[in-house]
Structures are given as structure tokens and as C-alpha cells.
mmCIF file of C-alpha atoms in Angstrom:
data_model
loop_
_atom_site.group_PDB
_atom_site.id
_atom_site.type_symbol
_atom_site.label_atom_id
_atom_site.label_comp_id
_atom_site.label_asym_id
_atom_site.label_seq_id
_atom_site.Cartn_x
_atom_site.Cartn_y
_atom_site.Cartn_z
ATOM 1 C CA MET A 1 30.203 55.992 -0.978
ATOM 2 C CA THR A 2 26.830 57.431 -0.242
ATOM 3 C CA PRO A 3 26.801 61.134 0.462
ATOM 4 C CA SER A 4 25.385 62.190 3.867
ATOM 5 C CA LEU A 5 23.240 65.062 5.170
ATOM 6 C CA LYS A 6 23.917 65.970 8.815
ATOM 7 C CA LEU A 7 21.257 67.885 10.708
ATOM 8 C CA ASP A 8 22.178 69.542 14.038
ATOM 9 C CA MET A 9 20.146 69.509 17.180
ATOM 10 C CA ILE A 10 17.757 72.317 16.129
ATOM 11 C CA GLN A 11 17.471 71.127 12.544
ATOM 12 C CA SER A 12 16.578 67.714 13.766
ATOM 13 C CA VAL A 13 13.804 68.977 16.031
ATOM 14 C CA ALA A 14 12.536 71.266 13.127
ATOM 15 C CA MET A 15 12.465 68.190 10.723
ATOM 16 C CA ALA A 16 10.465 66.296 13.395
ATOM 17 C CA ALA A 17 7.958 69.194 13.731
ATOM 18 C CA VAL A 18 7.477 69.280 10.003
ATOM 19 C CA LEU A 19 7.043 65.518 9.757
ATOM 20 C CA LEU A 20 4.504 65.536 12.604
ATOM 21 C CA PHE A 21 2.247 67.824 10.557
ATOM 22 C CA VAL A 22 2.899 65.830 7.416
ATOM 23 C CA GLY A 23 1.689 62.974 9.444
ATOM 24 C CA TYR A 24 -1.595 64.737 10.307
ATOM 25 C CA GLY A 25 -2.189 65.736 6.664
ATOM 26 C CA VAL A 26 -1.551 62.057 5.391
ATOM 27 C CA ARG A 27 -3.779 60.639 8.094
ATOM 28 C CA ARG A 28 -6.704 62.898 7.256
ATOM 29 C CA ARG A 29 -6.445 61.938 3.540
ATOM 30 C CA ILE A 30 -6.058 58.156 4.126
ATOM 31 C CA ARG A 31 -9.139 57.105 5.946
ATOM 32 C CA VAL A 32 -7.880 53.718 7.097
ATOM 33 C CA LEU A 33 -5.119 55.306 9.166
ATOM 34 C CA ASP A 34 -7.687 57.538 10.840
ATOM 35 C CA ARG A 35 -9.994 54.605 11.405
ATOM 36 C CA PHE A 36 -7.405 52.623 13.305
ATOM 37 C CA ASN A 37 -6.177 55.812 15.186
ATOM 38 C CA ILE A 38 -2.560 55.471 13.796
ATOM 39 C CA PRO A 39 -0.834 58.426 15.599
ATOM 40 C CA ALA A 40 0.416 61.305 13.324
ATOM 41 C CA PRO A 41 4.004 60.923 14.557
ATOM 42 C CA VAL A 42 4.010 57.338 13.420
ATOM 43 C CA VAL A 43 2.643 58.239 10.044
ATOM 44 C CA GLY A 44 5.155 61.171 9.341
ATOM 45 C CA GLY A 45 7.998 59.366 10.952
ATOM 46 C CA PHE A 46 7.531 56.043 9.142
ATOM 47 C CA LEU A 47 6.968 57.864 5.735
ATOM 48 C CA PHE A 48 10.189 59.626 6.129
ATOM 49 C CA ALA A 49 11.993 56.498 7.299
ATOM 50 C CA GLY A 50 10.805 54.656 4.236
ATOM 51 C CA ILE A 51 12.060 57.513 1.968
ATOM 52 C CA ALA A 52 15.340 57.644 3.704
ATOM 53 C CA LEU A 53 15.704 53.845 3.298
ATOM 54 C CA ALA A 54 15.028 54.040 -0.358
ATOM 55 C CA LEU A 55 17.608 56.915 -0.848
ATOM 56 C CA ARG A 56 20.221 54.998 1.244
ATOM 57 C CA GLN A 57 19.846 51.727 -0.544
ATOM 58 C CA ASN A 58 20.208 53.357 -3.796
ATOM 59 C CA GLY A 59 23.371 55.265 -2.780
ATOM 60 C CA ILE A 60 21.651 58.693 -3.288
ATOM 61 C CA LEU A 61 21.659 60.191 0.280
ATOM 62 C CA ALA A 62 22.074 59.148 3.903
ATOM 63 C CA PHE A 63 20.631 61.232 6.804
ATOM 64 C CA GLU A 64 22.372 61.824 10.128
ATOM 65 C CA PHE A 65 20.417 63.363 13.032
ATOM 66 C CA ASP A 66 21.549 64.931 16.198
ATOM 67 C CA THR A 67 18.982 63.343 18.616
ATOM 68 C CA THR A 68 20.215 65.094 21.797
ATOM 69 C CA LEU A 69 16.747 66.491 22.642
ATOM 70 C CA GLN A 70 15.025 63.111 22.146
ATOM 71 C CA THR A 71 15.704 61.908 25.709
ATOM 72 C CA PRO A 72 14.640 65.158 27.487
ATOM 73 C CA LEU A 73 11.305 65.055 25.470
ATOM 74 C CA MET A 74 10.799 61.410 26.471
ATOM 75 C CA VAL A 75 11.400 62.176 30.154
ATOM 76 C CA ALA A 76 9.093 65.281 29.992
ATOM 77 C CA PHE A 77 6.191 63.221 28.584
ATOM 78 C CA PHE A 78 6.536 60.548 31.312
ATOM 79 C CA THR A 79 6.910 63.277 33.953
ATOM 80 C CA SER A 80 3.467 64.603 32.702
ATOM 81 C CA ILE A 81 2.215 60.985 33.324
ATOM 82 C CA GLY A 82 3.493 61.094 36.852
ATOM 83 C CA LEU A 83 1.733 64.494 37.559
ATOM 84 C CA GLY A 84 -1.596 62.901 36.394
ATOM 85 C CA ALA A 85 -1.274 59.724 38.698
ATOM 86 C CA SER A 86 -3.579 61.165 41.386
ATOM 87 C CA MET A 87 -4.865 58.890 44.155
ATOM 88 C CA ALA A 88 -7.688 61.389 44.809
ATOM 89 C CA LEU A 89 -8.735 60.977 41.200
ATOM 90 C CA LEU A 90 -8.590 57.241 41.606
ATOM 91 C CA ARG A 91 -10.898 57.446 44.671
ATOM 92 C CA LYS A 92 -13.221 59.724 42.762
ATOM 93 C CA GLY A 93 -13.487 57.312 40.002
ATOM 94 C CA GLY A 94 -14.645 54.614 42.494
ATOM 95 C CA PRO A 95 -13.973 50.993 42.789
ATOM 96 C CA GLN A 96 -14.607 50.303 39.068
ATOM 97 C CA VAL A 97 -11.571 52.436 38.133
ATOM 98 C CA ALA A 98 -9.244 50.632 40.666
ATOM 99 C CA LEU A 99 -10.593 47.305 39.490
ATOM 100 C CA PHE A 100 -9.992 48.021 35.853
ATOM 101 C CA TRP A 101 -6.568 49.391 36.555
ATOM 102 C CA GLY A 102 -5.876 46.103 38.269
ATOM 103 C CA LEU A 103 -7.121 44.090 35.260
ATOM 104 C CA ALA A 104 -5.032 46.149 32.831
ATOM 105 C CA SER A 105 -1.952 45.764 34.985
ATOM 106 C CA LEU A 106 -2.480 41.976 35.243
ATOM 107 C CA LEU A 107 -2.850 41.816 31.447
ATOM 108 C CA ALA A 108 0.566 43.642 31.168
ATOM 109 C CA VAL A 109 2.152 41.126 33.426
ATOM 110 C CA ILE A 110 0.767 38.251 31.186
ATOM 111 C CA GLN A 111 1.762 40.147 27.953
ATOM 112 C CA SER A 112 5.376 40.626 29.067
ATOM 113 C CA GLY A 113 5.731 37.022 30.384
ATOM 114 C CA VAL A 114 4.285 35.548 27.176
ATOM 115 C CA GLY A 115 6.414 37.781 24.968
ATOM 116 C CA ALA A 116 9.730 37.059 26.755
ATOM 117 C CA GLY A 117 8.868 33.211 27.017
ATOM 118 C CA LEU A 118 8.079 32.991 23.282
ATOM 119 C CA ALA A 119 11.233 34.923 22.317
ATOM 120 C CA LYS A 120 13.247 32.470 24.237
ATOM 121 C CA LEU A 121 11.506 29.497 22.648
ATOM 122 C CA LEU A 122 12.210 31.029 19.208
ATOM 123 C CA GLY A 123 15.868 31.449 20.131
ATOM 124 C CA LEU A 124 15.742 35.098 20.476
ATOM 125 C CA ASP A 125 16.760 37.679 23.129
ATOM 126 C CA PRO A 126 13.947 37.855 25.698
ATOM 127 C CA LEU A 127 14.207 41.667 25.621
ATOM 128 C CA LEU A 128 12.709 41.440 22.062
ATOM 129 C CA GLY A 129 9.862 39.474 23.586
ATOM 130 C CA LEU A 130 9.356 42.310 26.087
ATOM 131 C CA LEU A 131 9.128 44.707 23.162
ATOM 132 C CA ALA A 132 6.409 42.642 21.630
ATOM 133 C CA GLY A 133 4.764 42.418 25.090
ATOM 134 C CA SER A 134 3.311 45.010 27.398
ATOM 135 C CA VAL A 135 6.003 47.508 26.195
ATOM 136 C CA THR A 136 4.113 48.136 23.017
ATOM 137 C CA MET A 137 0.764 46.265 23.510
ATOM 138 C CA THR A 138 -0.272 48.138 26.606
ATOM 139 C CA GLY A 139 2.319 50.905 26.437
ATOM 140 C CA GLY A 140 1.940 51.797 22.780
ATOM 141 C CA HIS A 141 4.462 53.806 20.672
ATOM 142 C CA GLY A 142 5.601 56.111 23.480
ATOM 143 C CA THR A 143 6.591 53.394 25.973
ATOM 144 C CA GLY A 144 7.906 51.318 23.013
ATOM 145 C CA ALA A 145 10.226 54.047 21.784
ATOM 146 C CA ALA A 146 11.402 54.691 25.404
ATOM 147 C CA PHE A 147 12.347 51.105 26.235
ATOM 148 C CA GLY A 148 13.543 50.415 22.697
ATOM 149 C CA LYS A 149 16.067 53.154 23.152
ATOM 150 C CA LEU A 150 17.090 51.759 26.583
ATOM 151 C CA PHE A 151 17.563 48.279 25.137
ATOM 152 C CA GLU A 152 19.674 49.546 22.327
ATOM 153 C CA GLU A 153 21.963 51.712 24.321
ATOM 154 C CA GLN A 154 22.219 49.510 27.578
ATOM 155 C CA TYR A 155 21.803 46.094 26.228
ATOM 156 C CA HIS A 156 22.957 46.520 22.712
ATOM 157 C CA LEU A 157 19.811 44.925 21.196
ATOM 158 C CA ALA A 158 20.173 46.017 17.549
ATOM 159 C CA GLY A 159 17.024 47.490 15.939
ATOM 160 C CA ALA A 160 15.069 47.615 19.180
ATOM 161 C CA VAL A 161 13.360 51.008 18.307
ATOM 162 C CA PRO A 162 12.150 49.997 14.829
ATOM 163 C CA LEU A 163 11.044 46.730 16.204
ATOM 164 C CA ALA A 164 9.132 48.386 18.926
ATOM 165 C CA MET A 165 7.358 50.837 16.464
ATOM 166 C CA ALA A 166 6.401 47.964 14.139
ATOM 167 C CA ALA A 167 5.036 46.047 17.119
ATOM 168 C CA ALA A 168 3.044 49.126 18.405
ATOM 169 C CA THR A 169 1.580 49.728 15.071
ATOM 170 C CA PHE A 170 0.536 46.138 14.583
ATOM 171 C CA GLY A 171 -1.065 46.264 18.065
ATOM 172 C CA LEU A 172 -3.083 49.397 17.137
ATOM 173 C CA VAL A 173 -4.448 47.685 13.950
ATOM 174 C CA GLY A 174 -5.097 44.442 15.850
ATOM 175 C CA GLY A 175 -6.843 46.051 18.724
ATOM 176 C CA GLY A 176 -9.142 47.982 16.311
ATOM 177 C CA VAL A 177 -9.988 44.850 14.406
ATOM 178 C CA ILE A 178 -10.853 42.547 17.423
ATOM 179 C CA GLY A 179 -12.522 45.007 19.702
ATOM 180 C CA GLY A 180 -15.948 45.324 17.836
ATOM 181 C CA PRO A 181 -16.311 41.449 17.293
ATOM 182 C CA VAL A 182 -15.407 40.598 20.918
ATOM 183 C CA GLY A 183 -17.896 43.176 22.333
ATOM 184 C CA THR A 184 -20.610 42.227 19.860
ATOM 185 C CA ARG A 185 -20.235 38.556 20.603
ATOM 186 C CA LEU A 186 -20.672 39.167 24.354
ATOM 187 C CA LEU A 187 -23.667 41.471 23.856
ATOM 188 C CA THR A 188 -25.500 39.028 21.436
ATOM 189 C CA ARG A 189 -24.618 35.893 23.477
ATOM 190 C CA PHE A 190 -25.962 37.304 26.794
ATOM 191 C CA ASN A 191 -28.734 39.377 25.010
ATOM 192 C CA LEU A 192 -27.429 42.700 26.643
ATOM 193 C CA ARG A 193 -28.712 46.088 25.597
ATOM 194 C CA GLY A 194 -28.253 49.687 26.950
ATOM 195 C CA PRO A 195 -30.368 52.793 26.525
ATOM 196 C CA GLN A 196 -29.796 55.119 23.639
ATOM 197 C CA PRO A 197 -27.147 57.651 24.379
ATOM 198 C CA SER A 198 -28.529 60.968 25.923
ATOM 199 C CA ALA A 199 -26.950 64.309 25.360
ATOM 200 C CA ALA A 200 -25.016 64.060 28.674
ATOM 201 C CA ASP A 201 -23.652 60.618 27.381
ATOM 202 C CA GLN A 202 -22.501 62.098 24.147
ATOM 203 C CA ASP A 203 -20.770 64.743 26.050
ATOM 204 C CA ALA A 204 -18.987 62.104 28.141
ATOM 205 C CA MET A 205 -17.957 60.307 24.913
ATOM 206 C CA ARG A 206 -16.415 63.410 23.495
ATOM 207 C CA GLU A 207 -14.611 64.087 26.745
ATOM 208 C CA ALA A 208 -13.296 60.479 26.768
ATOM 209 C CA GLU A 209 -11.836 61.130 23.342
ATOM 210 C CA ALA A 210 -10.216 64.342 24.409
ATOM 211 C CA ILE A 211 -8.671 62.828 27.559
ATOM 212 C CA SER A 212 -6.032 60.821 25.766
ATOM 213 C CA PRO A 213 -2.590 62.224 25.007
ATOM 214 C CA GLU A 214 -2.661 60.743 21.468
ATOM 215 C CA SER A 215 -5.634 62.734 20.476
ATOM 216 C CA ALA A 216 -5.043 65.958 22.237
ATOM 217 C CA LEU A 217 -3.327 67.700 19.386
ATOM 218 C CA GLU A 218 -6.401 67.333 17.205
ATOM 219 C CA SER A 219 -8.940 68.687 19.570
ATOM 220 C CA GLU A 220 -9.131 71.182 22.294
ATOM 221 C CA PRO A 221 -8.514 69.627 25.695
ATOM 222 C CA ILE A 222 -11.019 70.057 28.606
ATOM 223 C CA GLY A 223 -10.557 72.951 30.781
ATOM 224 C CA GLU A 224 -9.715 76.687 30.531
ATOM 225 C CA ALA A 225 -7.121 77.989 28.007
ATOM 226 C CA PRO A 226 -3.717 78.121 29.656
ATOM 227 C CA THR A 227 -2.125 81.626 30.337
ATOM 228 C CA ALA A 228 1.599 82.325 29.795
ATOM 229 C CA LEU A 229 2.037 82.358 33.658
ATOM 230 C CA GLY A 230 0.210 79.102 33.905
ATOM 231 C CA LEU A 231 2.414 77.420 31.138
ATOM 232 C CA LEU A 232 5.471 78.860 32.791
ATOM 233 C CA ARG A 233 4.393 77.444 36.212
ATOM 234 C CA VAL A 234 3.727 73.828 34.873
ATOM 235 C CA LEU A 235 6.876 73.957 32.748
ATOM 236 C CA ALA A 236 8.952 74.859 35.773
ATOM 237 C CA MET A 237 7.285 72.079 37.699
ATOM 238 C CA ILE A 238 8.061 69.538 35.060
ATOM 239 C CA LEU A 239 11.706 70.733 34.775
ATOM 240 C CA VAL A 240 12.183 70.473 38.600
ATOM 241 C CA CYS A 241 10.719 66.892 38.707
ATOM 242 C CA MET A 242 12.938 65.927 35.836
ATOM 243 C CA ALA A 243 15.983 67.302 37.646
ATOM 244 C CA LEU A 244 15.185 65.695 40.972
ATOM 245 C CA GLY A 245 14.059 62.511 39.036
ATOM 246 C CA GLY A 246 17.478 62.301 37.408
ATOM 247 C CA VAL A 247 19.163 62.168 40.893
ATOM 248 C CA LEU A 248 16.697 59.581 42.035
ATOM 249 C CA SER A 249 17.219 57.427 38.867
ATOM 250 C CA GLN A 250 20.986 57.586 39.371
ATOM 251 C CA TRP A 251 20.678 56.436 42.968
ATOM 252 C CA LEU A 252 18.139 53.685 42.236
ATOM 253 C CA GLY A 253 20.293 52.667 39.288
ATOM 254 C CA GLN A 254 22.866 51.180 41.704
ATOM 255 C CA PHE A 255 20.338 48.464 42.711
ATOM 256 C CA VAL A 256 18.067 47.911 39.700
ATOM 257 C CA THR A 257 18.032 48.613 35.943
ATOM 258 C CA LEU A 258 15.741 51.529 35.223
ATOM 259 C CA PRO A 259 14.739 53.544 32.129
ATOM 260 C CA GLY A 260 15.798 57.236 32.597
ATOM 261 C CA TYR A 261 12.369 58.485 32.999
ATOM 262 C CA ILE A 262 11.258 56.428 36.096
ATOM 263 C CA GLY A 263 12.720 58.697 38.552
ATOM 264 C CA ALA A 264 11.117 61.800 37.127
ATOM 265 C CA MET A 265 7.756 59.945 37.022
ATOM 266 C CA LEU A 266 7.998 58.881 40.535
ATOM 267 C CA VAL A 267 8.955 62.420 41.887
ATOM 268 C CA ALA A 268 6.127 63.965 39.774
ATOM 269 C CA ALA A 269 3.642 61.415 41.333
ATOM 270 C CA VAL A 270 4.915 62.373 44.867
ATOM 271 C CA VAL A 271 4.442 66.128 44.020
ATOM 272 C CA ARG A 272 0.918 65.569 42.593
ATOM 273 C CA ASN A 273 -0.304 63.491 45.570
ATOM 274 C CA GLY A 274 1.467 65.687 48.120
ATOM 275 C CA GLY A 275 -0.204 68.741 46.483
ATOM 276 C CA ASP A 276 -3.592 66.943 46.598
ATOM 277 C CA ALA A 277 -3.205 65.956 50.233
ATOM 278 C CA THR A 278 -1.928 69.342 51.503
ATOM 279 C CA GLY A 279 -3.739 71.779 49.212
ATOM 280 C CA TRP A 280 -0.563 73.848 48.929
ATOM 281 C CA LEU A 281 -0.075 73.118 45.150
ATOM 282 C CA THR A 282 -2.718 73.277 42.509
ATOM 283 C CA ILE A 283 -1.722 71.566 39.234
ATOM 284 C CA GLU A 284 -3.469 72.730 35.928
ATOM 285 C CA MET A 285 -3.874 69.330 34.368
ATOM 286 C CA ARG A 286 -4.964 70.732 30.914
ATOM 287 C CA THR A 287 -1.541 72.483 30.771
ATOM 288 C CA VAL A 288 0.270 69.403 31.915
ATOM 289 C CA GLU A 289 -1.360 67.407 29.246
ATOM 290 C CA ASP A 290 -0.589 69.956 26.566
ATOM 291 C CA ILE A 291 3.023 69.892 27.434
ATOM 292 C CA GLY A 292 3.183 66.214 27.733
ATOM 293 C CA THR A 293 1.415 65.707 24.285
ATOM 294 C CA ILE A 294 3.821 68.130 22.587
ATOM 295 C CA ALA A 295 6.905 66.365 24.140
ATOM 296 C CA LEU A 296 5.442 62.827 23.176
ATOM 297 C CA SER A 297 4.690 63.943 19.603
ATOM 298 C CA LEU A 298 8.197 65.430 18.911
ATOM 299 C CA PHE A 299 9.910 62.469 20.662
ATOM 300 C CA LEU A 300 7.978 59.890 18.668
ATOM 301 C CA THR A 301 8.551 61.725 15.441
ATOM 302 C CA MET A 302 12.347 61.944 16.078
ATOM 303 C CA ALA A 303 12.481 58.351 17.027
ATOM 304 C CA LEU A 304 10.756 57.214 13.900
ATOM 305 C CA MET A 305 12.308 59.480 11.318
ATOM 306 C CA SER A 306 15.831 57.952 12.323
ATOM 307 C CA LEU A 307 14.667 54.361 12.116
ATOM 308 C CA ARG A 308 17.084 51.868 10.486
ATOM 309 C CA LEU A 309 14.355 49.815 8.780
ATOM 310 C CA TRP A 310 16.785 47.439 7.246
ATOM 311 C CA GLU A 311 17.335 45.914 10.723
ATOM 312 C CA LEU A 312 13.742 44.634 10.805
ATOM 313 C CA LEU A 313 13.988 42.138 8.001
ATOM 314 C CA ALA A 314 15.798 39.215 9.727
ATOM 315 C CA LEU A 315 13.308 39.433 12.676
ATOM 316 C CA ALA A 316 10.039 39.895 10.822
ATOM 317 C CA VAL A 317 8.621 36.326 11.103
ATOM 318 C CA PRO A 318 9.453 35.669 14.796
ATOM 319 C CA LEU A 319 8.093 39.046 15.736
ATOM 320 C CA LEU A 320 4.906 38.501 13.751
ATOM 321 C CA THR A 321 4.487 35.069 15.594
ATOM 322 C CA ILE A 322 4.728 36.736 19.005
ATOM 323 C CA LEU A 323 2.300 39.435 17.977
ATOM 324 C CA MET A 324 -0.305 37.107 16.574
ATOM 325 C CA VAL A 325 -0.327 35.168 20.018
ATOM 326 C CA GLN A 326 -0.636 38.594 21.747
ATOM 327 C CA VAL A 327 -3.762 39.454 19.779
ATOM 328 C CA ALA A 328 -5.350 35.979 20.575
ATOM 329 C CA ILE A 329 -4.505 36.431 24.297
ATOM 330 C CA MET A 330 -5.971 39.912 24.437
ATOM 331 C CA ALA A 331 -9.305 38.735 22.807
ATOM 332 C CA ALA A 332 -9.443 35.831 25.252
ATOM 333 C CA PHE A 333 -8.663 38.032 28.209
ATOM 334 C CA ALA A 334 -11.341 40.553 27.280
ATOM 335 C CA TYR A 335 -13.872 37.956 26.711
ATOM 336 C CA PHE A 336 -13.297 35.585 29.603
ATOM 337 C CA VAL A 337 -11.750 37.945 32.248
ATOM 338 C CA THR A 338 -12.637 41.651 31.652
ATOM 339 C CA PHE A 339 -16.311 40.955 31.038
ATOM 340 C CA ARG A 340 -16.718 38.693 34.099
ATOM 341 C CA VAL A 341 -14.694 40.862 36.598
ATOM 342 C CA MET A 342 -16.290 44.094 35.571
ATOM 343 C CA GLY A 343 -19.796 42.816 36.297
ATOM 344 C CA ARG A 344 -21.074 40.589 33.517
ATOM 345 C CA ASP A 345 -23.611 43.346 32.408
ATOM 346 C CA TYR A 346 -23.908 45.541 29.382
ATOM 347 C CA GLU A 347 -21.324 48.070 30.549
ATOM 348 C CA ALA A 348 -18.823 45.300 31.198
ATOM 349 C CA ALA A 349 -19.308 44.008 27.652
ATOM 350 C CA VAL A 350 -18.674 47.475 26.191
ATOM 351 C CA MET A 351 -15.494 47.680 28.402
ATOM 352 C CA ALA A 352 -14.402 44.272 27.164
ATOM 353 C CA GLY A 353 -14.560 45.552 23.675
ATOM 354 C CA GLY A 354 -12.721 48.802 24.556
ATOM 355 C CA HIS A 355 -10.121 46.822 26.472
ATOM 356 C CA CYS A 356 -9.045 45.099 23.137
ATOM 357 C CA GLY A 357 -8.097 48.522 21.763
ATOM 358 C CA PHE A 358 -6.625 49.694 25.092
ATOM 359 C CA GLY A 359 -4.549 46.486 25.675
ATOM 360 C CA LEU A 360 -3.130 46.492 22.179
ATOM 361 C CA GLY A 361 -2.195 50.024 21.697
ATOM 362 C CA ALA A 362 -3.935 53.189 22.723
ATOM 363 C CA THR A 363 -6.887 54.818 24.597
ATOM 364 C CA PRO A 364 -8.294 56.373 21.346
ATOM 365 C CA ASN A 365 -8.672 52.863 19.787
ATOM 366 C CA ALA A 366 -10.470 51.680 22.969
ATOM 367 C CA VAL A 367 -12.959 54.681 22.742
ATOM 368 C CA ALA A 368 -13.444 53.985 18.977
ATOM 369 C CA ASN A 369 -14.304 50.405 19.808
ATOM 370 C CA MET A 370 -16.728 51.422 22.475
ATOM 371 C CA GLU A 371 -18.330 54.046 20.191
ATOM 372 C CA SER A 372 -19.108 51.372 17.570
ATOM 373 C CA LEU A 373 -20.845 49.324 20.139
ATOM 374 C CA VAL A 374 -22.718 52.174 21.769
ATOM 375 C CA GLU A 375 -24.095 53.454 18.539
ATOM 376 C CA ARG A 376 -25.683 50.057 17.830
ATOM 377 C CA PHE A 377 -26.567 48.790 21.287
ATOM 378 C CA GLY A 378 -27.092 51.815 23.665
ATOM 379 C CA ALA A 379 -25.238 54.097 26.012
ATOM 380 C CA ALA A 380 -22.508 53.043 28.372
ATOM 381 C CA PRO A 381 -21.654 55.966 30.575
ATOM 382 C CA ARG A 382 -19.668 54.028 33.181
ATOM 383 C CA ALA A 383 -17.450 52.469 30.521
ATOM 384 C CA TYR A 384 -16.677 56.078 29.209
ATOM 385 C CA LEU A 385 -15.675 57.060 32.769
ATOM 386 C CA VAL A 386 -13.535 54.000 33.726
ATOM 387 C CA LEU A 387 -11.420 53.182 30.712
ATOM 388 C CA PRO A 388 -10.275 56.518 29.541
ATOM 389 C CA MET A 389 -9.353 57.470 33.114
ATOM 390 C CA VAL A 390 -7.218 54.443 33.598
ATOM 391 C CA GLY A 391 -5.671 54.838 30.103
ATOM 392 C CA ALA A 392 -4.744 58.504 30.677
ATOM 393 C CA PHE A 393 -3.620 58.659 34.151
ATOM 394 C CA PHE A 394 -2.646 55.148 35.669
ATOM 395 C CA ILE A 395 -1.707 52.298 33.364
ATOM 396 C CA ASP A 396 1.558 53.976 32.043
ATOM 397 C CA PHE A 397 2.756 54.271 35.691
ATOM 398 C CA SER A 398 2.066 50.581 36.595
ATOM 399 C CA ASN A 399 3.120 49.288 33.230
ATOM 400 C CA ALA A 400 6.620 50.966 33.543
ATOM 401 C CA MET A 401 7.082 49.177 36.853
ATOM 402 C CA ILE A 402 6.058 45.795 35.509
ATOM 403 C CA ILE A 403 8.394 46.202 32.534
ATOM 404 C CA THR A 404 11.282 47.297 34.821
ATOM 405 C CA GLY A 405 10.775 44.210 37.032
ATOM 406 C CA TYR A 406 10.922 41.870 34.059
ATOM 407 C CA VAL A 407 14.051 43.583 32.688
ATOM 408 C CA ASN A 408 15.807 43.082 35.996
ATOM 409 C CA TRP A 409 14.530 39.550 36.259
ATOM 410 C CA ILE A 410 15.895 38.623 32.776
ATOM 411 C CA ARG A 411 19.190 40.280 33.149
#
């Protein structure tokens, strides 16, 4: 019998914190991980999961974690997404932001439909197809872990979390690989060029990198440093939204299947837009983003370090089939739809390249794709405003609603 090591709630969170920084260290030293923007929680969590698998398979040691705090951390992250979903910000970004948000949401609908349909054709549970659809392609690791946990607990889909993490990681790599070629093909075919980036454009590029939750722990976010009172105020706001959201989720759960964070995200969005409309509440977004980033990083690391990797083996081939189709759909959508709808000009071509990274994983990948194009072909300030704003503040909101709709339709 394999001996086991049980970690309590605090020890489990402490282990996650340590592994998070192990992930940062490994990513700095292995350049390919940094190039494809593989998140540090994924690196550290997968590394530990692999070691734990080897120890378990050889009968040396098995780990048992108390993941009580995993769900509250997940809900806190999505509450911060709700607090960022400002209609005033959407109006400020102009029609291009709303248009790209619509395109990104349409892609999420297609990804989920294709994933669920292919899974059914392959004789698999359609929920697995959703995990290889917009759950992880548009949603990335955070949304993947959240819905993977829901599918495991509520629908008894074995291995949902490790499958979601594998799909999200594949998407990150795929988005980084195809984004540059898609953008370059559009630019050369239509002979499009932009001006060389000015100092202001370079500042916008740096701000676009900093706006994403995945990159916030590695650089200082935009805005003034938060004070203790400011941190306490935002933390109290997030906790109140989580508490009220729990009541809302429980009530809505009588009618539709919902992940636990939806209620909190809706309440947070109402609070944000109510505050914007009335002026009675000022939300310090830098602090909101800091807390959301910390919650997401610890949640992801906890989810990954407790993966049961042996559950992936039987589904490796069908999952890879679905993911390869998703990459092809993303390339075609960016080339034929994103470019044309966003204006058929230089900025639209850069956004098409960025959309490949955005639609297969994460905003940092999108920014990296756009940077590679801008360095060669010229500045694209509109692209650097539109895509990061949708990625940071809006797409997670609409994607959660799309996934929830598919889950209720399938079940």
C-alpha cells in the first residue's frame, strides 16, 4: 500500500504559493515557456503533478490535499471580472471594442458547438467537447479549471480538470504558433503597412501587456499603488458581492445549471455599473485586478498540483483531434471573419493575428502576436486598445453565459 501525505487547508494553500513561484522561476529559465506565455501556475502545478504521478505509480508516496479554499478563490477571481465589466468603459472604447467583443463571443459560440458536436461523433460525453471548446480556447486555464471542477462534481465527468488544463495549454501553444503567420499572410497579400511605432505607441503596447490578469504578477499594474484602506475597501466589496452572488446563484440554480461564480459575477457587474451611473461608488480597478490576479494564481496552482494525470491517457487521441480542429477554425475565423469585419485595413490584420492568441488561450498571447507584427510592419495603436480591453474586461463575462447556455442545452 502506498503511504500518503495529507496536507490541511493552510498547508495546501502554502504549497500552492510555493509552487507558483517555482513556476515563475522555471519559466524564466526555459525560454520556450516564456515565449508562448505559459502561465506560471500552469508550469509549477503541472511540474508538481508530474512528480506526484511518478511517486504514486512507483508506490513511494501519494499526496492528499484539502482544497476547501479553491472554490472561494475561483469565485473571487470571477467577481473581479464582474467588477471590470463596465458599460461606460465599453462606450469609451468606441464601436470597435463592441464589435470585437461581438466577434469574440461569436467565436466562443462556434468553438463550443464544434467541440460538443465532435465529442458526440467520437462517442464521448459532449461536456468533454465543451472543455475543448470555448471553455478553454476562449476562456483559458481559469475558466477551464472552474468548469472542469463543476463537470467533475455535478456531472461526474472523470478527469475533467486535467483534461481542461491540457486543452488550455495546447491552445496557448497553438495560438502562439498560428497568430504570426495568419497576420503576416494578410499583410503581405493585401500589401498593408503601418507607421513605425512612436513613443506613445510603445507606451500603449506596454499598457496592453500590463492589463491582462495573467501577466499582472510579473509587472506593476497601471495606476497608483493601493493603500491598506483601499485594499480593505475593495476586499470588502468583493466579499459582499460573493455573499450576495451565492444567494443569487442558489435561486437561479432552481431553473438553470450554473457554475458557482455566475451569481457573484452578475452582482459585481451590477455594482460596477450602478456605481458608474450614479457616481456614489468609486472602484479602484488596479486593486481589483491585484486581488483577482492573486486569487486566480493560487486557484490555478491548487487545481493543477492535485491533478490525476493518469486519467488523461484514455482520452488523449480524441481530445487531440478536437483541439486540432479548433486551431484550424481559429485560423480560418481570424483570416476570413475578423480581418473583414474589423475593417480590412492594416489594424484589422494585426487584430486578426492577435485574435489567434486571444481565441486560443490568453490576452498576453494576443499581445505577443501583435508585437511580432508591429515590429516588422509598423504601429497599430487601435489594435492595442481594442483587443486587450475586450480580453481583460468583457469576454470572460459573455463566454461564461455562452458555456452555461450550452450546458443547460446538453443536459
